[in-house]
Coordinates of C-alpha atoms and ligand atoms in Angstrom, one line a residue:
M1 CA 66.4 109.5 118.8
K2 CA 66.8 105.7 118.2
T3 CA 69.2 104.3 115.6
A4 CA 67.4 102.3 112.9
I5 CA 68.7 98.8 112.1
L6 CA 67.4 97.9 108.7
Y7 CA 66.9 94.1 108.6
H8 CA 64.6 91.7 106.8
K9 CA 63.5 88.2 108.0
E10 CA 63.8 87.0 104.4
L11 CA 67.5 88.0 104.1
E12 CA 68.3 84.3 104.1
R13 CA 67.0 84.2 100.5
Y14 CA 70.4 85.6 99.6
S15 CA 72.0 82.2 99.6
F16 CA 74.5 80.4 97.3
G17 CA 73.8 77.1 99.0
Q18 CA 74.9 75.3 102.1
G19 CA 78.6 75.5 102.9
H20 CA 79.2 78.5 100.7
P21 CA 81.4 81.3 102.2
L22 CA 78.6 83.8 101.9
C23 CA 76.2 81.8 104.0
A24 CA 72.9 83.4 104.7
D25 CA 72.6 82.6 108.5
R26 CA 75.1 85.4 109.2
F27 CA 72.3 88.0 109.4
E28 CA 70.3 86.2 112.1
R29 CA 73.5 85.2 113.9
F30 CA 74.7 88.8 114.2
L31 CA 71.3 90.2 115.3
S32 CA 70.9 87.7 118.1
F33 CA 74.5 88.2 119.3
F34 CA 74.2 92.0 119.2
S35 CA 70.8 92.2 120.9
S36 CA 72.1 90.1 123.8
R37 CA 75.5 91.8 124.2
C38 CA 74.4 95.4 124.0
P39 CA 72.8 96.5 127.3
S40 CA 71.1 99.5 125.6
Y41 CA 69.7 97.5 122.7
K42 CA 66.0 98.0 123.5
S43 CA 66.3 101.7 124.4
S44 CA 68.7 102.7 121.6
F45 CA 67.6 100.8 118.5
K46 CA 64.6 100.2 116.4
L47 CA 64.3 97.4 113.9
I48 CA 62.9 98.3 110.5
E49 CA 62.0 95.9 107.7
P50 CA 62.0 97.6 104.3
E51 CA 60.3 96.4 101.1
P52 CA 62.2 94.7 98.2
V53 CA 62.8 97.3 95.6
T54 CA 61.2 97.7 92.1
D55 CA 62.8 97.6 88.7
E56 CA 62.6 101.3 88.5
I57 CA 64.9 101.6 91.6
L58 CA 67.4 99.0 90.2
E59 CA 67.5 101.0 87.0
L60 CA 69.2 103.9 88.9
V61 CA 72.3 101.9 88.3
H62 CA 71.6 98.7 86.3
S63 CA 70.5 98.1 82.7
R64 CA 67.0 96.7 82.1
D65 CA 68.6 93.9 80.1
Y66 CA 70.7 92.8 83.0
I67 CA 67.9 93.0 85.5
T68 CA 65.7 90.9 83.3
A69 CA 68.4 88.3 82.8
I70 CA 69.2 88.0 86.6
S71 CA 65.4 87.8 87.4
Q72 CA 64.8 85.1 84.9
A73 CA 67.8 83.0 85.8
S74 CA 67.0 83.3 89.5
E75 CA 63.5 81.9 88.7
G76 CA 65.0 78.8 87.1
K77 CA 65.1 79.8 83.4
I78 CA 68.2 78.4 81.7
L79 CA 69.9 81.3 79.9
P80 CA 72.6 79.9 77.5
D81 CA 74.4 83.3 77.5
I82 CA 74.4 83.7 81.4
S83 CA 78.2 84.1 81.4
R84 CA 77.6 87.5 79.7
Y85 CA 75.9 88.7 82.9
V86 CA 77.6 86.9 85.8
S87 CA 81.0 85.4 86.7
A88 CA 81.3 81.8 87.8
D89 CA 81.4 82.8 91.4
N90 CA 77.9 84.1 91.3
L91 CA 76.6 80.6 90.5
N92 CA 75.6 77.9 92.9
P93 CA 78.8 75.8 93.0
T94 CA 76.7 72.6 93.2
T95 CA 74.1 73.3 90.5
G96 CA 76.2 75.6 88.2
Y97 CA 73.2 77.9 87.9
V98 CA 72.2 81.3 89.4
P99 CA 70.8 80.3 92.8
L100 CA 67.0 80.0 92.9
G101 CA 65.3 82.9 94.6
I102 CA 68.5 84.8 95.2
E103 CA 67.4 87.8 93.1
K104 CA 64.6 88.4 95.6
G105 CA 67.2 88.5 98.3
A106 CA 69.2 90.9 96.3
R107 CA 66.2 93.2 96.0
I108 CA 65.7 93.0 99.8
I109 CA 69.3 94.1 100.3
V110 CA 68.9 97.0 98.0
G111 CA 65.7 98.0 99.9
I112 CA 67.7 97.9 103.1
S113 CA 70.4 100.3 101.8
L114 CA 67.9 102.5 100.1
S115 CA 65.9 102.9 103.3
A116 CA 69.1 103.4 105.3
G117 CA 69.7 106.4 103.1
E118 CA 66.2 107.8 103.1
L119 CA 65.6 107.4 106.9
L120 CA 68.8 109.4 107.5
L121 CA 67.9 112.2 105.1
E122 CA 64.3 112.4 106.4
E123 CA 65.8 112.7 109.9
E124 CA 63.9 109.8 111.2
S125 CA 67.1 108.3 112.5
K126 CA 70.4 109.9 113.4
N127 CA 72.4 107.0 112.2
T128 CA 71.3 104.0 110.1
I129 CA 72.7 100.5 110.0
G130 CA 71.8 98.3 107.1
I131 CA 72.3 94.6 107.6
G132 CA 73.3 92.9 104.3
G133 CA 74.3 96.1 102.5
G134 CA 77.6 96.6 100.6
M135 CA 77.4 94.5 97.4
H136 CA 80.4 96.4 96.0
H137 CA 81.5 94.0 93.3
A138 CA 78.3 94.4 91.2
K139 CA 78.6 96.5 88.1
P140 CA 75.8 98.0 85.9
D141 CA 75.7 95.0 83.5
Y142 CA 77.7 92.3 85.3
G143 CA 77.5 90.5 88.6
E144 CA 80.6 89.0 90.3
G145 CA 82.2 88.4 93.7
F146 CA 78.9 87.1 95.1
C147 CA 77.2 90.4 94.3
F148 CA 74.3 91.0 91.8
Y149 CA 72.9 94.5 92.5
N150 CA 75.1 97.4 93.8
D151 CA 73.0 98.6 96.7
V152 CA 75.5 101.2 97.7
A153 CA 75.5 102.9 94.2
I154 CA 71.7 102.7 94.1
C155 CA 71.4 104.2 97.5
I156 CA 73.7 107.1 96.4
N157 CA 71.9 107.8 93.1
N158 CA 68.6 107.7 94.9
L159 CA 69.8 110.2 97.5
R160 CA 71.2 112.5 94.8
H161 CA 68.0 112.3 92.8
R162 CA 65.7 113.0 95.8
Y163 CA 67.7 115.5 97.8
N164 CA 69.9 117.1 95.2
L165 CA 73.1 116.2 97.1
K166 CA 76.5 117.1 95.5
R167 CA 79.1 115.7 97.9
I168 CA 78.9 112.1 99.1
L169 CA 81.7 110.4 100.9
V170 CA 81.9 106.7 100.5
L171 CA 84.4 104.7 102.7
D172 CA 84.8 101.1 101.7
T173 CA 86.6 99.1 104.5
D174 CA 85.9 95.7 103.2
A175 CA 89.1 93.6 102.7
H176 CA 88.4 93.3 99.0
A177 CA 88.6 96.3 96.7
G178 CA 85.2 97.7 95.7
N179 CA 85.6 97.3 91.9
G180 CA 81.9 97.7 91.1
T181 CA 81.4 100.9 93.2
K182 CA 84.7 102.3 91.8
E183 CA 83.7 101.7 88.2
I184 CA 80.2 103.2 88.6
F185 CA 81.6 106.5 90.1
Y186 CA 85.0 106.6 88.3
H187 CA 84.1 109.7 86.3
D188 CA 82.0 111.3 89.0
P189 CA 83.2 114.3 91.1
E190 CA 80.2 114.2 93.4
V191 CA 81.2 110.9 95.0
L192 CA 84.5 110.8 96.8
F193 CA 85.2 107.0 96.9
I194 CA 87.9 106.0 99.4
D195 CA 88.7 102.3 99.5
I196 CA 90.9 100.5 102.1
H197 CA 91.7 96.9 101.1
Q198 CA 94.2 94.2 100.8
D199 CA 96.9 94.6 98.2
P200 CA 95.3 93.7 94.9
R201 CA 98.3 91.7 93.8
T202 CA 97.4 89.2 96.6
L203 CA 93.5 89.2 96.6
Y204 CA 90.4 89.3 94.3
P205 CA 89.4 91.4 92.4
G206 CA 93.0 92.4 91.5
T207 CA 92.2 96.1 91.1
G208 CA 92.4 99.0 93.5
F209 CA 96.0 100.3 93.0
I210 CA 97.0 103.7 94.1
S211 CA 97.3 104.8 90.5
E212 CA 93.6 104.4 90.0
I213 CA 92.4 107.9 90.9
G214 CA 89.3 108.4 88.7
S215 CA 89.0 109.8 85.2
G216 CA 87.7 112.9 83.4
T217 CA 85.9 115.2 85.7
G218 CA 86.1 112.4 88.4
E219 CA 89.9 112.6 88.4
G220 CA 91.1 112.7 92.0
F221 CA 87.8 111.5 93.5
T222 CA 88.7 107.8 93.6
V223 CA 91.3 107.0 96.3
N224 CA 92.7 103.5 96.8
L225 CA 94.5 102.5 100.0
P226 CA 95.9 99.0 99.5
L227 CA 97.5 97.4 102.5
L228 CA 99.9 94.5 102.6
P229 CA 98.8 91.2 104.2
G230 CA 99.1 91.4 108.0
A231 CA 98.4 95.2 108.1
S232 CA 97.5 96.0 111.7
N233 CA 95.2 98.4 113.6
E234 CA 98.0 101.1 113.6
A235 CA 98.4 100.9 109.8
Y236 CA 94.6 101.6 109.5
R237 CA 94.8 104.4 112.0
Y238 CA 97.6 106.0 110.0
L239 CA 95.4 106.0 106.9
F240 CA 92.6 107.9 108.7
Q241 CA 95.1 110.4 110.1
E242 CA 97.1 111.0 106.9
I243 CA 94.5 110.6 104.1
I244 CA 90.9 110.1 105.1
F245 CA 90.5 113.0 107.6
P246 CA 92.3 115.6 105.5
L247 CA 90.4 114.6 102.4
S248 CA 87.1 114.7 104.2
D249 CA 87.9 118.2 105.6
E250 CA 88.6 119.5 102.1
F251 CA 85.7 117.7 100.4
K252 CA 83.1 118.6 103.1
P253 CA 80.7 115.7 102.6
Q254 CA 76.9 116.1 102.9
V255 CA 76.4 112.4 103.5
I256 CA 78.8 109.7 104.7
I257 CA 78.4 106.0 103.8
R258 CA 80.7 103.4 105.3
Y259 CA 80.4 99.8 104.3
G260 CA 82.2 96.5 104.8
G261 CA 81.9 93.7 107.3
S262 CA 84.4 91.5 109.2
D263 CA 86.7 90.2 106.4
P264 CA 89.7 92.5 107.3
H265 CA 89.9 90.6 110.7
Y266 CA 93.1 88.6 110.9
L267 CA 91.2 85.4 111.5
D268 CA 89.1 85.7 108.3
K269 CA 89.3 82.6 106.1
L270 CA 89.4 84.3 102.7
T271 CA 91.7 87.2 103.4
N272 CA 95.0 88.1 105.0
L273 CA 94.7 91.5 106.7
G274 CA 95.5 92.1 110.3
L275 CA 92.7 93.9 112.2
T276 CA 91.6 92.9 115.7
L277 CA 88.3 93.8 117.3
E278 CA 90.0 96.9 118.7
G279 CA 90.7 97.9 115.1
F280 CA 87.1 97.5 114.1
R281 CA 86.0 99.7 117.0
M282 CA 88.6 102.2 116.1
I283 CA 87.2 102.4 112.5
G284 CA 83.8 103.0 113.9
Q285 CA 85.2 105.8 116.1
Q286 CA 87.0 107.4 113.2
V287 CA 83.8 107.5 111.1
R288 CA 82.0 109.0 114.1
D289 CA 84.6 111.7 114.4
I290 CA 84.3 112.5 110.6
S291 CA 80.5 112.6 110.8
R292 CA 80.6 114.9 113.9
Q293 CA 82.8 117.3 111.9
H294 CA 80.7 117.4 108.7
T295 CA 77.2 115.7 109.0
Q296 CA 75.9 116.5 112.5
G297 CA 77.2 113.1 113.6
K298 CA 75.1 111.2 111.0
S299 CA 76.2 108.4 108.8
I300 CA 75.0 105.3 106.9
D301 CA 76.7 102.1 107.9
L302 CA 76.3 98.8 105.9
M303 CA 77.6 95.3 106.8
L304 CA 77.7 92.1 104.8
S305 CA 81.1 90.4 104.6
G306 CA 82.9 88.0 106.8
Y307 CA 84.1 84.5 106.2
N308 CA 84.8 83.4 109.7
L309 CA 81.4 83.1 111.3
T310 CA 82.8 83.1 114.9
V311 CA 84.5 86.4 114.3
L312 CA 81.6 88.0 112.3
P313 CA 79.2 89.0 115.1
F314 CA 82.0 90.3 117.3
A315 CA 83.5 92.4 114.5
W316 CA 80.2 93.9 113.3
S317 CA 79.3 94.7 116.9
A318 CA 82.7 96.3 117.5
L319 CA 82.2 98.6 114.5
I320 CA 78.8 99.7 115.8
S321 CA 80.1 100.1 119.3
G322 CA 82.8 102.6 118.0
L323 CA 80.4 104.3 115.6
L324 CA 77.8 105.0 118.2
D325 CA 80.0 105.2 121.3
I326 CA 77.9 102.5 123.0
E327 CA 78.8 99.6 125.3
V328 CA 78.8 96.2 123.7
D329 CA 80.2 93.1 125.5
L330 CA 82.9 91.9 123.2
T331 CA 84.5 89.3 125.5
G332 CA 85.0 85.7 124.4
L333 CA 86.9 86.0 121.1
R334 CA 90.5 84.8 121.5
E335 CA 92.9 87.0 119.6
E336 CA 96.3 86.0 121.2
T337 CA 97.8 85.2 117.7
A338 CA 97.1 88.7 116.3
P339 CA 99.8 90.5 114.3
S340 CA 101.9 92.9 116.2
I341 CA 100.4 96.4 116.8
D342 CA 102.6 98.1 114.2
S343 CA 102.6 95.3 111.6
R344 CA 103.1 96.8 108.1
L345 CA 103.1 100.3 109.4
K346 CA 106.4 101.1 107.7
E347 CA 105.2 99.9 104.3
T348 CA 101.9 101.7 104.8
K349 CA 103.7 105.0 105.4
Q350 CA 105.6 104.4 102.2
M351 CA 102.4 103.7 100.3
V352 CA 100.9 106.9 101.6
E353 CA 103.8 109.0 100.4
E354 CA 103.5 107.5 96.9
L355 CA 99.7 108.0 96.9
K356 CA 100.1 111.7 97.9
E357 CA 102.1 112.2 94.7
Y358 CA 99.1 111.1 92.7
L359 CA 96.6 113.1 94.7
K360 CA 98.4 116.4 95.2
R361 CA 97.3 117.8 91.9
Y362 CA 93.6 117.6 93.0
W363 CA 93.8 118.2 96.8
R364 CA 95.5 121.0 98.6
C365 CA 95.7 118.9 101.8
M366 CA 97.9 116.3 100.0
N367 CA 100.7 118.7 99.4
Ligands
ZN1 ZN1 85.2 91.4 101.1

């Protein structure tokens, strides 16, 4: 069975203007790189172009009031109270307004993640890869961090609604903490949200501490794994071994969603983590191992971030290469200045010990 890559030729509508860190040419750049570097591209993958989603789908997570405001602002209407709905970093830095047409791009991205979920559950694709997915800073009534609609949360709520799922594992490997996704599922025991990110004291959004473990019936189902700047491949590997594998084995997910692009790479321009391409490949492999254990090798994978455009196609491809166990030619990226292999491993072990103290009330495997 071929793996579906969800992609849309109008993804470039998701643009904050020329020179912005979240530039829109990333999508095309990745696809042309990957298709030329993966020898089995034609035989292993099929490209699928989903429809932009309707209001009804957006309302699985967002309020009608918010959707209306973002739609109108994106069509050029001047809303005096726009700061109620979006932070300044969701505006075009040149014009000071919500970028024209970006809302259509956001609906396309939600369509991509929605289809990635449905194709997997309908067994039309063993794994699905959504290009552009992972808008993890968007909240039900507020857009920030370059994100308007939380495609991940919409995908999850749609899957639960349609297929009556009760245990969904979400692994956020983006360098920034997924504050929007966390908030949406903070009280929810059906979504185990595990988030690896750079220490929130040193990076936006400033949340994602180990003490944030969920609330009410969702207590214990939010797991934050903050890493110090420079954290290496081995620090990541340790998190999988000590936290992510044991929790997955106890939770027994019915669906696995991983998202996050290339911004944990050590050469990324907005962040300070320490992964190399080998680390991205390792993350893909770990997700493959978890999915073999629990979901017949199936998972949903979404990619968006990355603020070093040279690194981006290499790192996204390394993730896919590990996830699917396929050959991709990753030569050509110079990584001689990477942090040492065990950079921040000691501090990571310490963080894990402290985190286990928070989690052991809820999980046998954390004792
Ligand atoms: Zn990020």
